[in-house]
Every structure is written in C-alpha cells, then in structure tokens.
Amino acid sequence: MNELEITTVSPTDGSVTLIGELGDAEAEALRALVADAMVRDQLVVVSAEEEAIDQLNELFSLEPLLFDAGQATIRDESASTLDRAAEILVEVEGAAVSIAGHTDSQGDAEANLVLSEARAEAVLQALVERGVDPGSVIAEGFGESRPIDDNTTDEGRQANRRIEFRLLGA
C-alpha cells in the first residue's frame, strides 16, 4: 500500500508538502481529489528520483566540491559531501543519473572541457567507491559552455565551476 506523509503545512500560504511514493494510478487519483476539492493551485507529483536530483544539486550548491587547482583531484574536505551524495543515490537505486562537470572561462576552452570531464569522472568514481551502482551513473564534461553566472567576476567564475546532477530520460 502506498502512503504519503504530510511533512509541512505553511502558515503563510497554506501549502502542504507530502512525502512518499505513489504509483501512476494513485498519483492520478490524488490529482482528481485535489481538483474536486477546488484547490486553485496545480498539484505537482515529483518522483523519488526527481527529489533525489533536487537534493543532490542543493547539496552541491551549498557545499561545492573542492578540487585541487586545475586538476581533477577531489580535496579531502569534500568527503562528507560525497558521503551524503552517495547516500541519496543509493536510496533511489536504479535511477539513471548524469554527473556534469563545468568550468569557468579562464584558460583554454579545450583544456577546460577536458578538465570538466575529468572532474565529473572523479566524482563518479568517488560515488562508486561509496556504494553507488556504476551502471546507474555517467560522467559528462561541458567545460565553459554552460555558464550560470558572469565569467568577468570572481564570484561568477566560482559559480560556474560546479558539478551538477541530472536525471537521464527526464
């Protein structure tokens, strides 16, 4: 039997957060119940896999991995972040996940691409060492081609040097 747990009820906007797993039929039935109750906002059912990806990206945003400068060697200070990431991925066993490496625009574009690929691969290997199924993750490098901030400032370049996770097939 599928169960949902109410984890949050917001006193400001009345929104409710439910955590749990539902099959497709149950999710559709829940949507119908919400629609019948004349709830104005759209119900979005997020899979456990999508929730895991959100958790991973939030984790890596709050605790970015530290690499040796210009290298794919993950620093020891990032061990706890990798431990938590592995726990999240093991919980959603079978989800196909991409680990994407990104760099800033400093230096040669081709060298940045190679570095981003090597860093993504280093993260993949570190997660596999922590129990993640190697068949469920791939590593990709995008170099400087997908910035999320301005490469003309130190802060922007720092933001662009990142690891991101994506659910494959979503």
XYZ file of C-alpha atoms in Angstrom:
170
model
C 0.000 0.000 0.000
C 1.354 3.433 -0.935
C 1.458 6.053 1.799
C 2.053 9.774 1.921
C 3.209 11.710 4.940
C 2.421 15.374 5.468
C 5.770 16.947 6.259
C 4.995 20.666 6.048
C 1.957 22.920 6.233
C 2.912 26.520 5.550
C 1.166 29.041 7.814
C 1.773 31.820 5.289
C 0.319 30.388 2.091
C -1.405 27.199 3.247
C 0.707 24.981 1.022
C 1.124 21.363 2.054
C 4.159 19.191 1.377
C 3.638 15.452 1.131
C 6.457 12.916 1.059
C 6.080 9.335 -0.061
C 5.726 7.130 -3.085
C 2.713 6.717 -5.335
C 2.167 4.669 -8.437
C 0.843 6.364 -11.565
C -2.776 5.400 -10.841
C -2.586 6.660 -7.257
C -0.978 9.924 -8.346
C -3.757 10.473 -10.906
C -6.404 9.716 -8.263
C -4.787 12.240 -5.916
C -4.812 14.870 -8.653
C -8.542 14.189 -9.203
C -9.266 14.511 -5.481
C -7.417 17.805 -5.318
C -9.272 19.064 -8.401
C -12.628 18.024 -6.868
C -11.733 19.929 -3.716
C -11.484 23.054 -5.876
C -7.890 23.693 -4.933
C -6.669 26.586 -7.053
C -3.042 25.624 -7.430
C -1.822 22.793 -9.604
C -0.699 19.627 -7.886
C 2.740 18.503 -8.997
C 3.744 14.957 -8.170
C 7.517 14.604 -8.035
C 9.131 11.191 -8.255
C 11.622 9.976 -5.688
C 14.268 10.175 -8.411
C 13.462 13.818 -9.205
C 13.506 14.649 -5.496
C 16.920 12.975 -5.177
C 18.320 15.056 -8.047
C 16.997 18.223 -6.404
C 18.625 17.183 -3.113
C 21.939 16.467 -4.824
C 22.027 19.788 -6.661
C 21.095 21.657 -3.484
C 23.791 19.790 -1.536
C 26.460 20.594 -4.132
C 25.281 24.205 -4.280
C 25.570 24.629 -0.509
C 28.713 22.515 -0.186
C 30.557 22.729 -3.523
C 33.185 20.090 -4.098
C 36.715 21.328 -3.749
C 39.297 20.244 -6.301
C 43.000 20.943 -6.461
C 43.517 23.944 -8.766
C 43.493 22.941 -12.417
C 43.196 19.248 -11.505
C 40.549 16.567 -11.071
C 41.744 15.608 -7.588
C 38.931 15.993 -5.054
C 40.144 17.505 -1.804
C 39.658 15.646 1.489
C 37.411 18.453 2.781
C 34.717 17.277 0.352
C 34.443 13.745 1.759
C 31.291 14.443 3.786
C 29.562 15.976 0.748
C 30.400 12.885 -1.300
C 29.239 10.611 1.540
C 25.844 12.342 1.637
C 25.547 12.318 -2.166
C 26.193 8.580 -2.237
C 23.531 8.015 0.436
C 20.996 9.922 -1.671
C 21.849 7.984 -4.834
C 21.774 4.605 -3.109
C 18.258 5.408 -1.833
C 16.990 5.733 -5.419
C 18.685 2.616 -6.729
C 18.058 2.138 -10.419
C 17.710 5.818 -11.314
C 19.884 6.762 -14.283
C 21.866 9.874 -13.385
C 24.273 12.161 -15.215
C 27.094 13.872 -13.322
C 28.006 17.030 -15.235
C 31.262 18.903 -14.754
C 31.509 22.619 -15.607
C 34.329 25.165 -15.538
C 34.698 28.911 -15.786
C 36.061 30.543 -18.939
C 39.592 31.115 -17.676
C 42.217 29.447 -19.850
C 41.937 27.353 -22.982
C 38.416 26.147 -23.881
C 39.616 22.661 -24.895
C 41.627 22.274 -21.689
C 38.554 23.359 -19.692
C 36.457 20.729 -21.451
C 38.985 18.009 -20.628
C 39.196 19.226 -17.014
C 35.406 19.244 -16.608
C 35.185 15.692 -17.967
C 37.957 14.516 -15.633
C 36.297 16.145 -12.617
C 32.913 14.596 -13.421
C 34.639 11.217 -13.772
C 36.418 11.731 -10.431
C 33.058 12.402 -8.767
C 31.584 9.306 -10.397
C 34.474 7.168 -9.128
C 34.202 8.633 -5.619
C 30.474 7.833 -5.536
C 31.023 4.288 -6.833
C 33.608 3.786 -4.074
C 30.855 4.778 -1.644
C 28.400 2.164 -2.921
C 26.657 3.791 -5.891
C 25.898 1.379 -8.738
C 28.364 2.217 -11.547
C 25.753 1.215 -14.123
C 23.368 3.940 -12.947
C 25.626 6.985 -13.388
C 27.505 8.567 -16.248
C 30.014 11.408 -16.222
C 29.876 14.281 -18.709
C 32.004 17.381 -19.078
C 30.781 20.643 -20.567
C 33.772 22.869 -19.918
C 32.858 26.531 -20.057
C 29.936 26.071 -22.489
C 27.092 26.317 -19.922
C 27.800 29.203 -17.558
C 25.226 30.079 -14.905
C 26.870 33.370 -13.952
C 29.110 36.116 -15.292
C 32.671 34.961 -16.010
C 34.035 38.502 -15.604
C 33.839 38.426 -11.786
C 35.478 36.157 -9.205
C 32.058 35.273 -7.777
C 30.677 34.443 -11.217
C 33.625 32.259 -12.121
C 33.293 30.462 -8.779
C 29.613 29.729 -9.513
C 30.450 28.424 -12.976
C 32.966 25.899 -11.587
C 30.476 23.280 -10.483
C 29.180 19.728 -10.562
C 25.502 19.212 -11.395
C 23.259 16.174 -11.441
C 20.520 15.384 -13.944
C 18.058 12.531 -14.164
C 18.561 10.823 -17.513
C 15.442 10.355 -19.586
C 13.534 13.071 -17.745
